Tab-separated table of C-alpha atoms in Angstrom:
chain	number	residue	atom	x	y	z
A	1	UNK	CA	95.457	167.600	128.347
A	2	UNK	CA	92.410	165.296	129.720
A	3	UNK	CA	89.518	165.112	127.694
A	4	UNK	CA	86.497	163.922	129.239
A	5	UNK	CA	85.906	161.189	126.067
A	6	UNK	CA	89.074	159.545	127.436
A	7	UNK	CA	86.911	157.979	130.513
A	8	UNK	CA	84.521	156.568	127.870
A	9	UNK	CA	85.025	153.058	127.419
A	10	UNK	CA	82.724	152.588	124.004
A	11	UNK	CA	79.439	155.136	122.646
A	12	UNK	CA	76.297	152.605	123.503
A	13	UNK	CA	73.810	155.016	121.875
A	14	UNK	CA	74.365	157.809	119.075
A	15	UNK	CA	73.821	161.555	118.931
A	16	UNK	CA	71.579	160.240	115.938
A	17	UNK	CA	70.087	157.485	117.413
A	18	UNK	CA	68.967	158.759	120.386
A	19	UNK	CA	67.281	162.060	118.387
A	20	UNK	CA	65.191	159.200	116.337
A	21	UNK	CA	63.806	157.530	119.182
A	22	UNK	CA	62.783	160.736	121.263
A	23	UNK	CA	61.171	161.807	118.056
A	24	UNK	CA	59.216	158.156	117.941
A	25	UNK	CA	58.242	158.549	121.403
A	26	UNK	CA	57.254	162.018	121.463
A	27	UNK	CA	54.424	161.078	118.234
A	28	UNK	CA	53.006	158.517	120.520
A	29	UNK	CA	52.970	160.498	123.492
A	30	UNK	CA	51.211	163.501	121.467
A	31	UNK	CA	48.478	160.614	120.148
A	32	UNK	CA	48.049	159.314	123.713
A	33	UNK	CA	47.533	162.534	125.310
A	34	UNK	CA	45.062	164.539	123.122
A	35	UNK	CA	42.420	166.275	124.219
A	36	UNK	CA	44.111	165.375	127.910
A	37	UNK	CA	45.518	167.912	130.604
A	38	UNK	CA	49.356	166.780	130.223
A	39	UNK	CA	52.364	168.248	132.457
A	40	UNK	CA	55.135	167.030	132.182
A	41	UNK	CA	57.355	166.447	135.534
A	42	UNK	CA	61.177	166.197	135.082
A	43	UNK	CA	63.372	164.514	137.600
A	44	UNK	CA	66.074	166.862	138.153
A	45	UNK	CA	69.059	166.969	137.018
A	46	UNK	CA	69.397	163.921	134.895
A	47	UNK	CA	66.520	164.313	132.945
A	48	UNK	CA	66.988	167.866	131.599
A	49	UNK	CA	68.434	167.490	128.295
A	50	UNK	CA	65.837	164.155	127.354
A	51	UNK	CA	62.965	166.543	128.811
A	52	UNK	CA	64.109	169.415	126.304
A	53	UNK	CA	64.039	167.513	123.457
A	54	UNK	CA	60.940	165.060	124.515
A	55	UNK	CA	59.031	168.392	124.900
A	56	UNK	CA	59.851	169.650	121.687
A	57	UNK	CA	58.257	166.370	120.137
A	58	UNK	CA	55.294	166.178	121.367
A	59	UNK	CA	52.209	168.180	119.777
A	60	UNK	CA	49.966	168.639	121.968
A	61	UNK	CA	49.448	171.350	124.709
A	62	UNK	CA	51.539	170.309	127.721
A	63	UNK	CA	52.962	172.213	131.024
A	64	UNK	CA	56.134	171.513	132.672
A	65	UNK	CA	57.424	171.590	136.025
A	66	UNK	CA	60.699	170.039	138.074
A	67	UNK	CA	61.157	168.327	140.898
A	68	UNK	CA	64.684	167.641	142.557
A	69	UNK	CA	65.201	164.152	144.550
A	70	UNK	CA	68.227	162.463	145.732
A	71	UNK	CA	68.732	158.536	146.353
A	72	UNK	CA	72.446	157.963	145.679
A	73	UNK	CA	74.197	160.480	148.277
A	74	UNK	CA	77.629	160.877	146.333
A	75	UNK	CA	77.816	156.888	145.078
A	76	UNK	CA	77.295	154.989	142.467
A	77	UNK	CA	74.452	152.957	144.079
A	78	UNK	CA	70.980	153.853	145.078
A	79	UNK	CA	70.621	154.249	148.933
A	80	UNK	CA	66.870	153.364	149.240
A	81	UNK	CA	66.335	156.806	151.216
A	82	UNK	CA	64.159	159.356	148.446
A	83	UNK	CA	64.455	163.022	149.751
A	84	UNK	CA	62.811	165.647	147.708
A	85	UNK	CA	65.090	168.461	147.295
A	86	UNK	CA	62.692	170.344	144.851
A	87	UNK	CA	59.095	170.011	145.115
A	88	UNK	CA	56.923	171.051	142.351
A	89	UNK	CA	55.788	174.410	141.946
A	90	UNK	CA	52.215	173.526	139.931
A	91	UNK	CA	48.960	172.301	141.628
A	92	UNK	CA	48.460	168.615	140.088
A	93	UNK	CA	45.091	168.419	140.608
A	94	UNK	CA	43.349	167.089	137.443
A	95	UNK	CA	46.335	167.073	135.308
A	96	UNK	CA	47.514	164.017	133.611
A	97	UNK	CA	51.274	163.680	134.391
A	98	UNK	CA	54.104	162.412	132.766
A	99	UNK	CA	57.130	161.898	134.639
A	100	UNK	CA	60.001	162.522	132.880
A	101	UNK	CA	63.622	160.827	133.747
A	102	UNK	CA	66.756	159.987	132.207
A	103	UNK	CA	67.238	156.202	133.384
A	104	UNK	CA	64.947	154.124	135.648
A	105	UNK	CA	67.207	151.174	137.246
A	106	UNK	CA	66.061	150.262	140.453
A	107	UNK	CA	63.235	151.621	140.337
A	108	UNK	CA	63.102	153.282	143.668
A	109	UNK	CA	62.613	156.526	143.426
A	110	UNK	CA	60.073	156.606	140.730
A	111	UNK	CA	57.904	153.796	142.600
A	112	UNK	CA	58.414	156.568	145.488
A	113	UNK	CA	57.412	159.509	143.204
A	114	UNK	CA	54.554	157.883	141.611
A	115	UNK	CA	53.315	157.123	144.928
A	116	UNK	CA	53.931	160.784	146.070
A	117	UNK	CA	52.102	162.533	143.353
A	118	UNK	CA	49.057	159.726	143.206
A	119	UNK	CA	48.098	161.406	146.202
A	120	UNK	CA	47.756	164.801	144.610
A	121	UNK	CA	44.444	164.699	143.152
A	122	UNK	CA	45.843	163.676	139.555
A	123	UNK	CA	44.093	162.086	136.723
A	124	UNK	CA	46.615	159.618	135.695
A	125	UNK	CA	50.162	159.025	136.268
A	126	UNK	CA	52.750	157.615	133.863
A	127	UNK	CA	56.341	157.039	133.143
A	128	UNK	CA	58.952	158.260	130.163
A	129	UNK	CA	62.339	157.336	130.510
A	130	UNK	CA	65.207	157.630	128.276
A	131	UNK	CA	66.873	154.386	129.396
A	132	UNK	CA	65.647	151.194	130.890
A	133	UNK	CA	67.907	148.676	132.827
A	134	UNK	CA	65.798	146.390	133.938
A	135	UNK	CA	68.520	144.098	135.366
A	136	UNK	CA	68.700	146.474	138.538
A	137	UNK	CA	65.043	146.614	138.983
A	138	UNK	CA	64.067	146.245	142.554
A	139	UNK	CA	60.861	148.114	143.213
A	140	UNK	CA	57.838	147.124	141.198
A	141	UNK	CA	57.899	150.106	138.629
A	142	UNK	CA	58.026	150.039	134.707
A	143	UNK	CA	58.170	152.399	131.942
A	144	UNK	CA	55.051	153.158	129.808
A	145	UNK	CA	57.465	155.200	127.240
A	146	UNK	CA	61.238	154.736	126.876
A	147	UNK	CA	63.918	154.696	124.396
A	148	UNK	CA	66.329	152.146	124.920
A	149	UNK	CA	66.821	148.981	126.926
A	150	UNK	CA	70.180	149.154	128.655
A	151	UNK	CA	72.673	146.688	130.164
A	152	UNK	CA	73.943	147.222	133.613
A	153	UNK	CA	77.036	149.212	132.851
A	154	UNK	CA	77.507	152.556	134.272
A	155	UNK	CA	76.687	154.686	131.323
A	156	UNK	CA	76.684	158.151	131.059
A	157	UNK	CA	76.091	161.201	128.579
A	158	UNK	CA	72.850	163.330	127.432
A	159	UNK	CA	71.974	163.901	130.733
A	160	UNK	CA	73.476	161.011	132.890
A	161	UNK	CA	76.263	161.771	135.002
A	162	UNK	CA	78.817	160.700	137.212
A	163	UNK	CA	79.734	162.849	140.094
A	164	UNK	CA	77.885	165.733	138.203
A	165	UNK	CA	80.276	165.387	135.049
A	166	UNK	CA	79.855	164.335	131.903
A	167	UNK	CA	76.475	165.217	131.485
A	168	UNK	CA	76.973	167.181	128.638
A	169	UNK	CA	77.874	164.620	126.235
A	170	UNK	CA	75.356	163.763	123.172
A	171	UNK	CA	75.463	160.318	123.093
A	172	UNK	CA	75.470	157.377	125.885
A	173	UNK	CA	78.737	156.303	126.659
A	174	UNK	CA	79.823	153.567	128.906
A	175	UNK	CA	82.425	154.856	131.568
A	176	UNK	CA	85.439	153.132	132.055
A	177	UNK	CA	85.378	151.006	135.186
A	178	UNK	CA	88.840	152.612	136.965
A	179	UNK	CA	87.022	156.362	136.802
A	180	UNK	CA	84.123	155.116	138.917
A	181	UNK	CA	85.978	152.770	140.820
A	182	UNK	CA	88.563	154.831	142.497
């Protein structure tokens, strides 16, 4: 039987490590948000499981909401085309947001977000990301919180996912080049 860790070529990030450095960002978010009207604003579906546990380290009051955008179509590349599948359900006026998402690589879509919500009354606008791969960046766009610096391999795992699968695992794994390239 085929199990899913087959198509992982190596673990980049731990279970462990990755728990240490939401934790790390979640104290500085908390001390660079109080007294502040924070809501967090998760970029669907990647960004679920680092959203649950970001939330959970941060200590000051905070709303949430989700938004739903496609760039990539089915591939493994960004198409340059943002659609918003989900809008928010929250008025943003006067609220300091924090988007939320799992890897920011071009850049694309959250220089197109960013844009999008500037222009709904907000205080302030700013970026978390799990994952940064900056050697894909194309649009002007960087992260004011994020975890780890990534190389450009297709990775995977706590949230990332590759034609919707793998997702579920808890670490960042690096997917074996034939599964992505068939």
């Amino acid at each position: 039987m085929h199990t899913i860790e087959e198509d992982i070529k190596s673990i980049l990030i731990s279970e462990k490590e990755i728990k240490k450095a939401v934790k790390k960002i979640g104290k500085q978010i908390s001390k660079d948000y109080e007294g502040k009207n924070l809501m967090l604003v998760a970029v669907l579906k990647g960004s679920v499981i680092f959203m649950a546990d970001l939330m959970r380290a941060i200590t000051v009051p905070l709303n949430i909401d989700f938004m739903s955008v496609s760039s990539y179509g089915g591939g493994t590349k960004t198409s340059g085309v943002v659609k918003i599948l989900k809008d928010l359900d929250h008025d943003l006026s006067g609220k300091d947001i924090l988007i939320v998402e799992d890897i920011l690589d071009s850049g694309m879509t959250l220089s197109y977000l960013s844009n999008l919500l500037r222009q709904r009354n907000v205080s302030s606008i700013r970026i978390a990301t799990l994952l940064d791969k900056p050697e894909r960046r194309v649009a002007d766009v960087h992260a004011d919180y994020f975890c780890f610096t990534v190389p450009d391999e297709f990775v995977v795992g706590y949230g990332l996912d590759y034609d919707q699968q793998y997702r579920h695992l808890p670490y960042i794994g690096v997917l074996k080049p034939e599964i992505y390239e068939k």
